[in-house]
Short mmCIF file of C-alpha atoms and ligand atoms in Angstrom, two decimals:
data_model
loop_
_atom_site.label_atom_id
_atom_site.label_comp_id
_atom_site.label_asym_id
_atom_site.label_seq_id
_atom_site.Cartn_x
_atom_site.Cartn_y
_atom_site.Cartn_z
CA MET A 14 -42.67 -22.69 17.18
CA LYS A 15 -43.82 -24.83 20.32
CA SER A 16 -42.88 -22.56 23.46
CA ILE A 17 -43.79 -23.03 27.53
CA ARG A 18 -43.62 -19.68 28.72
CA MET A 19 -43.87 -17.78 32.37
CA VAL A 20 -47.12 -15.33 31.48
CA GLU A 21 -46.61 -14.56 35.38
CA ALA A 22 -45.25 -14.91 38.31
CA SER A 23 -46.40 -17.52 40.77
CA LYS A 24 -48.76 -18.26 37.91
CA PRO A 25 -48.47 -22.44 35.30
CA LEU A 26 -46.43 -22.03 33.08
CA GLU A 27 -48.63 -22.09 29.83
CA LEU A 28 -47.92 -23.00 26.03
CA GLN A 29 -47.03 -20.00 23.89
CA GLU A 30 -46.53 -20.08 20.12
CA VAL A 31 -43.85 -17.65 19.48
CA PRO A 32 -42.12 -16.92 16.24
CA ILE A 33 -38.82 -18.95 15.20
CA PRO A 34 -35.87 -16.46 17.30
CA ASP A 35 -33.98 -14.66 15.01
CA ILE A 36 -29.75 -14.64 14.56
CA GLY A 37 -27.19 -11.65 14.76
CA GLU A 38 -24.82 -12.35 12.09
CA GLN A 39 -22.58 -13.99 15.28
CA ASP A 40 -25.36 -16.35 15.96
CA ILE A 41 -25.91 -19.55 16.34
CA LEU A 42 -30.01 -20.94 15.70
CA VAL A 43 -30.25 -24.49 18.06
CA ARG A 44 -32.81 -26.84 17.29
CA VAL A 45 -33.62 -28.06 20.74
CA ARG A 46 -33.36 -31.57 21.97
CA ALA A 47 -32.89 -31.42 25.64
CA ALA A 48 -33.54 -29.32 28.43
CA GLY A 49 -32.68 -29.91 32.30
CA ILE A 50 -35.62 -27.90 34.14
CA CYS A 51 -33.87 -27.60 37.14
CA HIS A 52 -34.74 -26.67 40.97
CA SER A 53 -33.80 -22.58 40.50
CA ASP A 54 -37.09 -22.93 37.02
CA ALA A 55 -39.44 -23.82 40.69
CA HIS A 56 -37.89 -20.16 42.19
CA TYR A 57 -38.28 -19.09 38.93
CA ARG A 58 -42.21 -19.82 38.28
CA ALA A 59 -43.58 -19.00 42.34
CA GLY A 60 -41.84 -15.04 41.53
CA ARG A 61 -38.71 -15.88 44.07
CA SER A 62 -36.37 -13.35 41.83
CA ALA A 63 -36.56 -10.88 39.86
CA MET A 64 -36.63 -12.17 35.47
CA GLY A 65 -35.62 -10.16 33.04
CA MET A 66 -37.88 -10.69 31.06
CA ILE A 67 -42.26 -11.89 31.32
CA PRO A 68 -43.71 -13.52 29.50
CA ILE A 69 -39.85 -15.48 29.31
CA THR A 70 -39.36 -19.00 27.98
CA LEU A 71 -37.16 -21.09 31.01
CA GLY A 72 -34.84 -23.51 30.82
CA HIS A 73 -31.06 -22.46 30.66
CA GLU A 74 -29.58 -26.06 30.91
CA VAL A 75 -30.39 -26.62 27.31
CA ALA A 76 -28.69 -29.22 24.20
CA GLY A 77 -29.13 -30.16 21.15
CA ILE A 78 -28.31 -29.42 17.45
CA VAL A 79 -27.41 -26.48 15.01
CA GLU A 80 -29.86 -25.37 12.85
CA ARG A 81 -28.15 -22.08 11.60
CA VAL A 82 -25.17 -19.49 11.56
CA GLY A 83 -25.20 -15.74 11.37
CA ALA A 84 -22.52 -15.00 8.79
CA GLN A 85 -19.93 -14.00 10.93
CA VAL A 86 -20.30 -18.04 12.20
CA ALA A 87 -16.67 -19.89 11.09
CA ASP A 88 -16.08 -22.43 13.83
CA ILE A 89 -20.10 -23.68 14.16
CA LYS A 90 -22.17 -24.87 11.55
CA ALA A 91 -25.78 -26.81 10.73
CA GLY A 92 -26.25 -29.96 12.19
CA ASP A 93 -23.26 -30.31 15.24
CA ARG A 94 -24.14 -31.37 18.57
CA VAL A 95 -23.93 -28.21 20.37
CA CYS A 96 -24.65 -27.46 24.20
CA LEU A 97 -24.76 -24.24 25.94
CA HIS A 98 -23.42 -21.98 28.48
CA TYR A 99 -26.00 -19.69 30.07
CA ASN A 100 -25.36 -16.62 30.77
CA ILE A 101 -24.28 -14.01 27.44
CA SER A 102 -21.54 -11.32 28.54
CA CYS A 103 -20.85 -8.31 27.05
CA GLY A 104 -16.38 -10.14 26.46
CA ASN A 105 -16.07 -5.83 26.66
CA CYS A 106 -16.54 -5.34 30.88
CA TYR A 107 -13.65 -5.48 33.24
CA CYS A 108 -15.23 -9.03 34.65
CA CYS A 109 -15.04 -10.10 30.94
CA ASN A 110 -12.26 -8.78 30.35
CA ILE A 111 -10.26 -10.12 33.56
CA GLY A 112 -12.08 -13.96 33.35
CA HIS A 113 -14.07 -14.17 35.04
CA GLU A 114 -17.82 -13.42 32.52
CA GLN A 115 -19.85 -14.41 35.37
CA PHE A 116 -19.99 -11.01 36.79
CA CYS A 117 -20.47 -9.24 33.60
CA GLU A 118 -22.36 -6.13 34.30
CA THR A 119 -24.60 -6.74 31.61
CA VAL A 120 -24.67 -10.44 31.39
CA LYS A 121 -27.74 -12.42 30.92
CA MET A 122 -29.42 -15.43 31.67
CA ILE A 123 -30.78 -17.48 28.75
CA GLY A 124 -34.48 -18.86 30.15
CA HIS A 125 -33.54 -15.99 33.50
CA HIS A 126 -33.38 -12.60 31.31
CA ILE A 127 -33.98 -13.34 28.23
CA ASP A 128 -36.19 -16.63 26.53
CA GLY A 129 -34.54 -20.25 27.94
CA GLY A 130 -34.62 -23.75 26.42
CA TYR A 131 -38.82 -24.60 27.84
CA ALA A 132 -38.99 -24.23 23.54
CA GLU A 133 -38.09 -25.82 19.81
CA TYR A 134 -35.46 -23.46 18.94
CA ILE A 135 -33.40 -20.92 20.80
CA ALA A 136 -31.05 -18.42 19.54
CA VAL A 137 -27.90 -17.65 21.19
CA PRO A 138 -24.28 -16.62 20.01
CA ALA A 139 -21.65 -18.60 18.79
CA LEU A 140 -19.55 -18.35 21.77
CA ASN A 141 -21.71 -19.39 23.96
CA ALA A 142 -22.39 -23.19 22.48
CA ILE A 143 -20.10 -26.07 22.89
CA PRO A 144 -19.23 -29.05 21.15
CA LEU A 145 -21.32 -32.00 22.29
CA PRO A 146 -19.66 -35.36 21.14
CA ASP A 147 -21.47 -37.93 19.69
CA GLU A 148 -19.89 -40.49 23.29
CA ILE A 149 -22.73 -37.95 25.25
CA PRO A 150 -26.82 -38.33 24.92
CA PHE A 151 -28.16 -34.43 24.19
CA GLU A 152 -30.47 -35.01 28.12
CA GLN A 153 -26.97 -35.82 29.79
CA GLY A 154 -25.57 -32.89 28.49
CA ALA A 155 -27.72 -30.48 28.87
CA THR A 156 -27.66 -30.66 32.66
CA LEU A 157 -23.45 -30.78 32.17
CA MET A 158 -24.46 -27.09 31.45
CA CYS A 159 -25.57 -26.20 35.33
CA ALA A 160 -24.39 -28.80 38.65
CA SER A 161 -22.21 -30.50 37.19
CA ALA A 162 -20.55 -26.97 35.30
CA THR A 163 -20.81 -25.68 39.67
CA ALA A 164 -19.34 -28.31 40.70
CA PHE A 165 -16.31 -28.04 38.29
CA HIS A 166 -15.89 -23.58 39.74
CA ALA A 167 -16.68 -24.74 43.15
CA LEU A 168 -13.39 -27.43 42.67
CA SER A 169 -11.15 -24.92 41.02
CA LYS A 170 -11.66 -21.99 43.66
CA GLY A 171 -10.67 -23.51 46.69
CA ARG A 172 -7.49 -25.16 44.18
CA VAL A 173 -8.14 -28.32 45.40
CA LYS A 174 -4.81 -30.00 43.87
CA ALA A 175 -3.60 -33.97 44.27
CA GLY A 176 -2.53 -34.85 47.40
CA GLU A 177 -5.31 -33.60 49.64
CA THR A 178 -7.84 -34.17 51.95
CA VAL A 179 -11.94 -32.87 51.09
CA ALA A 180 -15.52 -33.23 52.73
CA VAL A 181 -18.22 -32.46 50.49
CA PHE A 182 -21.54 -30.97 52.19
CA GLY A 183 -24.62 -32.36 50.92
CA VAL A 184 -24.58 -35.52 48.22
CA GLY A 185 -27.20 -33.90 46.14
CA GLY A 186 -26.84 -33.06 42.03
CA LEU A 187 -23.12 -30.28 42.82
CA GLY A 188 -21.91 -32.65 45.25
CA LEU A 189 -21.98 -35.91 43.04
CA SER A 190 -19.85 -33.86 40.31
CA ALA A 191 -17.42 -32.48 43.43
CA ILE A 192 -17.26 -36.30 44.54
CA GLN A 193 -15.70 -37.48 41.58
CA LEU A 194 -14.76 -34.52 39.97
CA ALA A 195 -13.16 -34.63 43.26
CA LYS A 196 -11.12 -37.92 43.08
CA ALA A 197 -10.43 -37.58 39.52
CA LEU A 198 -7.47 -34.27 40.80
CA GLY A 199 -5.95 -36.53 42.28
CA THR A 200 -6.77 -36.12 46.36
CA VAL A 201 -6.49 -39.21 48.45
CA GLU A 202 -9.59 -38.58 50.66
CA VAL A 203 -12.67 -37.41 50.30
CA TYR A 204 -15.80 -37.18 52.95
CA ALA A 205 -19.53 -37.63 51.78
CA VAL A 206 -21.83 -35.97 54.54
CA ASP A 207 -24.95 -36.46 53.81
CA ILE A 208 -28.09 -37.11 55.95
CA GLN A 209 -29.44 -39.49 53.53
CA GLN A 210 -28.92 -43.28 53.16
CA ASP A 211 -29.23 -44.19 49.47
CA LYS A 212 -27.05 -41.01 49.19
CA LEU A 213 -24.51 -41.77 50.85
CA GLU A 214 -24.88 -44.86 49.39
CA LEU A 215 -24.12 -43.76 46.21
CA ALA A 216 -21.43 -41.40 46.94
CA SER A 217 -19.23 -44.67 48.17
CA GLU A 218 -19.85 -46.47 44.68
CA TYR A 219 -17.67 -43.39 43.62
CA ASN A 220 -14.40 -44.13 46.49
CA ALA A 221 -16.31 -41.42 49.01
CA ILE A 222 -16.61 -42.04 52.42
CA ALA A 223 -19.81 -41.89 53.63
CA ILE A 224 -20.77 -39.80 56.39
CA ASN A 225 -24.02 -39.87 57.98
CA ALA A 226 -24.54 -36.75 59.86
CA SER A 227 -28.53 -38.34 60.89
CA ARG A 228 -26.09 -40.62 62.98
CA VAL A 229 -23.18 -38.83 63.51
CA ASP A 230 -21.29 -35.16 63.87
CA ALA A 231 -19.82 -35.01 60.76
CA VAL A 232 -16.73 -32.53 61.74
CA GLU A 233 -16.26 -35.01 64.53
CA GLU A 234 -15.80 -37.22 62.76
CA ILE A 235 -13.77 -35.53 59.79
CA ARG A 236 -11.42 -34.79 62.35
CA LYS A 237 -11.64 -38.51 63.82
CA LEU A 238 -10.93 -40.10 60.29
CA THR A 239 -8.16 -36.82 59.21
CA LYS A 240 -6.45 -37.49 62.91
CA GLY A 241 -6.92 -34.84 64.09
CA HIS A 242 -5.87 -32.34 61.41
CA GLY A 243 -9.69 -31.84 59.89
CA VAL A 244 -10.36 -30.83 55.72
CA ASN A 245 -7.77 -29.31 52.91
CA VAL A 246 -11.19 -28.65 51.40
CA ALA A 247 -15.66 -28.69 51.88
CA LEU A 248 -17.15 -27.80 49.87
CA GLU A 249 -20.85 -26.63 51.98
CA MET A 250 -23.61 -27.65 49.02
CA ILE A 251 -27.12 -27.21 50.20
CA GLY A 252 -27.17 -23.64 51.78
CA LEU A 253 -27.96 -23.84 55.78
CA ARG A 254 -26.40 -22.64 58.32
CA LYS A 255 -25.63 -25.50 59.86
CA THR A 256 -23.37 -27.30 56.61
CA MET A 257 -22.07 -23.51 56.62
CA GLU A 258 -20.84 -23.64 59.69
CA GLN A 259 -19.74 -27.63 59.75
CA ALA A 260 -18.52 -27.43 56.21
CA ILE A 261 -15.60 -23.42 57.78
CA ASP A 262 -15.10 -26.80 60.82
CA SER A 263 -14.45 -29.03 59.01
CA VAL A 264 -11.20 -27.65 56.84
CA GLY A 265 -7.64 -27.93 58.86
CA ASN A 266 -4.36 -24.87 59.10
CA LEU A 267 -4.25 -23.74 55.79
CA GLY A 268 -7.85 -24.74 54.73
CA ARG A 269 -9.97 -23.13 52.09
CA ALA A 270 -14.42 -23.61 53.05
CA VAL A 271 -15.59 -23.18 49.68
CA MET A 272 -19.38 -21.40 49.61
CA VAL A 273 -21.84 -23.15 46.53
CA GLY A 274 -25.00 -23.10 48.42
CA LEU A 275 -27.84 -20.70 48.51
CA ASN A 276 -27.91 -19.15 51.99
CA GLN A 277 -29.37 -15.87 53.10
CA GLN A 278 -29.10 -16.06 56.66
CA PRO A 279 -26.13 -14.52 58.71
CA ILE A 280 -23.80 -17.19 59.60
CA SER A 281 -21.59 -17.41 62.91
CA ILE A 282 -18.02 -17.68 63.16
CA ASN A 283 -14.25 -16.83 65.28
CA THR A 284 -12.59 -15.21 63.66
CA TYR A 285 -9.92 -16.92 65.50
CA MET A 286 -10.04 -20.13 66.45
CA GLN A 287 -12.11 -20.52 62.72
CA VAL A 288 -9.74 -17.96 60.08
CA LEU A 289 -7.03 -16.36 60.96
CA GLY A 290 -5.90 -19.02 64.07
CA LYS A 291 -5.12 -21.76 61.48
CA GLU A 292 -5.07 -18.95 57.64
CA ALA A 293 -8.11 -20.95 56.74
CA GLU A 294 -9.84 -18.92 53.70
CA ILE A 295 -13.88 -19.15 53.79
CA ILE A 296 -14.30 -18.38 49.53
CA GLY A 297 -17.62 -17.75 47.83
CA SER A 298 -18.11 -19.86 44.76
CA ASN A 299 -20.68 -17.93 41.26
CA ASP A 300 -22.22 -20.12 39.14
CA HIS A 301 -19.07 -21.03 36.53
CA LEU A 302 -17.25 -19.63 33.28
CA LEU A 303 -16.73 -20.54 29.31
CA GLN A 304 -13.76 -21.32 29.45
CA GLU A 305 -14.28 -24.65 32.07
CA LEU A 306 -16.86 -26.52 30.18
CA PRO A 307 -15.39 -27.60 27.47
CA ILE A 308 -13.08 -29.80 29.87
CA LEU A 309 -16.01 -30.77 31.59
CA VAL A 310 -17.43 -31.84 28.21
CA ASP A 311 -13.93 -34.56 28.14
CA LEU A 312 -14.11 -35.16 31.36
CA ALA A 313 -18.14 -36.74 31.24
CA ARG A 314 -16.81 -38.01 27.56
CA ARG A 315 -13.69 -39.91 28.82
CA LYS A 316 -16.37 -41.82 31.59
CA ILE A 317 -13.95 -39.26 34.86
CA LEU A 318 -16.77 -38.11 35.18
CA ASP A 319 -20.34 -39.97 35.55
CA THR A 320 -23.18 -39.04 34.00
CA SER A 321 -25.30 -41.55 33.05
CA ARG A 322 -26.51 -41.34 36.60
CA VAL A 323 -28.53 -38.32 36.03
CA VAL A 324 -31.46 -38.04 34.32
CA SER A 325 -33.72 -40.43 35.38
CA GLN A 326 -36.39 -38.77 33.80
CA VAL A 327 -37.67 -37.80 30.63
CA ILE A 328 -40.99 -35.86 29.33
CA PRO A 329 -42.42 -33.88 26.36
CA LEU A 330 -42.60 -29.78 25.95
CA ASP A 331 -46.09 -30.41 27.10
CA ALA A 332 -46.79 -27.04 29.99
CA ASP A 333 -48.72 -29.74 32.31
CA ARG A 334 -45.76 -32.31 32.75
CA ILE A 335 -43.29 -29.34 33.80
CA ASN A 336 -45.60 -27.41 36.33
CA LYS A 337 -46.67 -31.30 37.60
CA ARG A 338 -43.09 -32.12 37.63
CA LEU A 339 -41.70 -27.93 39.00
CA ASP A 340 -44.94 -28.69 41.26
CA GLU A 341 -42.92 -31.75 43.23
CA LEU A 342 -39.72 -29.62 42.81
CA GLU A 343 -41.80 -27.04 45.89
CA LEU A 344 -42.68 -29.60 47.43
CA PHE A 345 -39.26 -31.35 48.40
CA THR A 346 -36.17 -31.28 46.70
CA SER A 347 -35.79 -34.37 44.40
CA ASP A 348 -32.35 -34.96 42.93
CA VAL A 349 -33.79 -36.76 40.26
CA ARG A 350 -33.49 -34.70 36.60
CA ALA A 351 -35.81 -34.50 34.31
CA VAL A 352 -35.60 -32.84 31.16
CA ILE A 353 -37.51 -32.32 28.15
CA VAL A 354 -37.15 -33.67 24.89
CA PRO A 355 -38.96 -31.60 22.74
ZN1 LIG B 5 -29.48 -25.63 36.32
ZN1 LIG B 6 -18.15 -7.89 30.41
#
């Protein structure tokens, strides 16, 4: 089969002919119908993240049609439409047992530690397949498996509930999903903070209150709009020191500031003013869980989560086109999503 593989760090991906993967008794073989090109893939290609093996086929946002199933797979059959949870976990270690399999001691991410979806076929454990309803196109199903899922998990970590207010810092793919899902959870106001007007307009279309941080002080504006209280929950989706500090600053008494964006730099916190004095919490959110994905897919099927505007470009399984797209992702933080359709 054709696969587009990383053969060396910091080099363009290459087309390679490789055997169609074998499957074990509890695995399925999926014919890939859509594989999202994610910002993480640009990091992987550039060698900024340790890979499980090289050469490796990238691609962790995958949807397709089941081609074959292993002897012990009972609930999935050939011909089923599925999208794939990207973390493969053991099911037996401490974190797997307490339902936090993203910290499995032997977790393997498809397209990062083992071969992913930039290929004609992919093999995964049957457990990793989530049924994809006919109403959701493969391209949208694939992208649900990354940014939207991570936003959904972050709202759960922030324990967002009906009647609360939420501030979302960063209106990219994560932020737009978070805004819609926060609304679906019954929050009364969602404030969207960004510096790009076009993104803020999109946030407004999903009924968020837009705050343009290039024109006003985002924290002051949130305080003003919440009559001095601050929000119940702030979600930081960018990974910048400044917006992380703003997110922490924008929550009120008993507020929860959830850190989702990646940032290796230290941030500064006044523990009395910002944390213990108001019993606020700073919460880390990492990846998402298998158990969250069927709910997310159902929300998309019911159009409570609108995924129709996520995918803006479809490209073939072609090394030049994929490399060009990854080059673009290296140059600017475009949220235009490209999806490979082999
Ligand atoms: Zn991704
Ligand atoms: Zn485990």
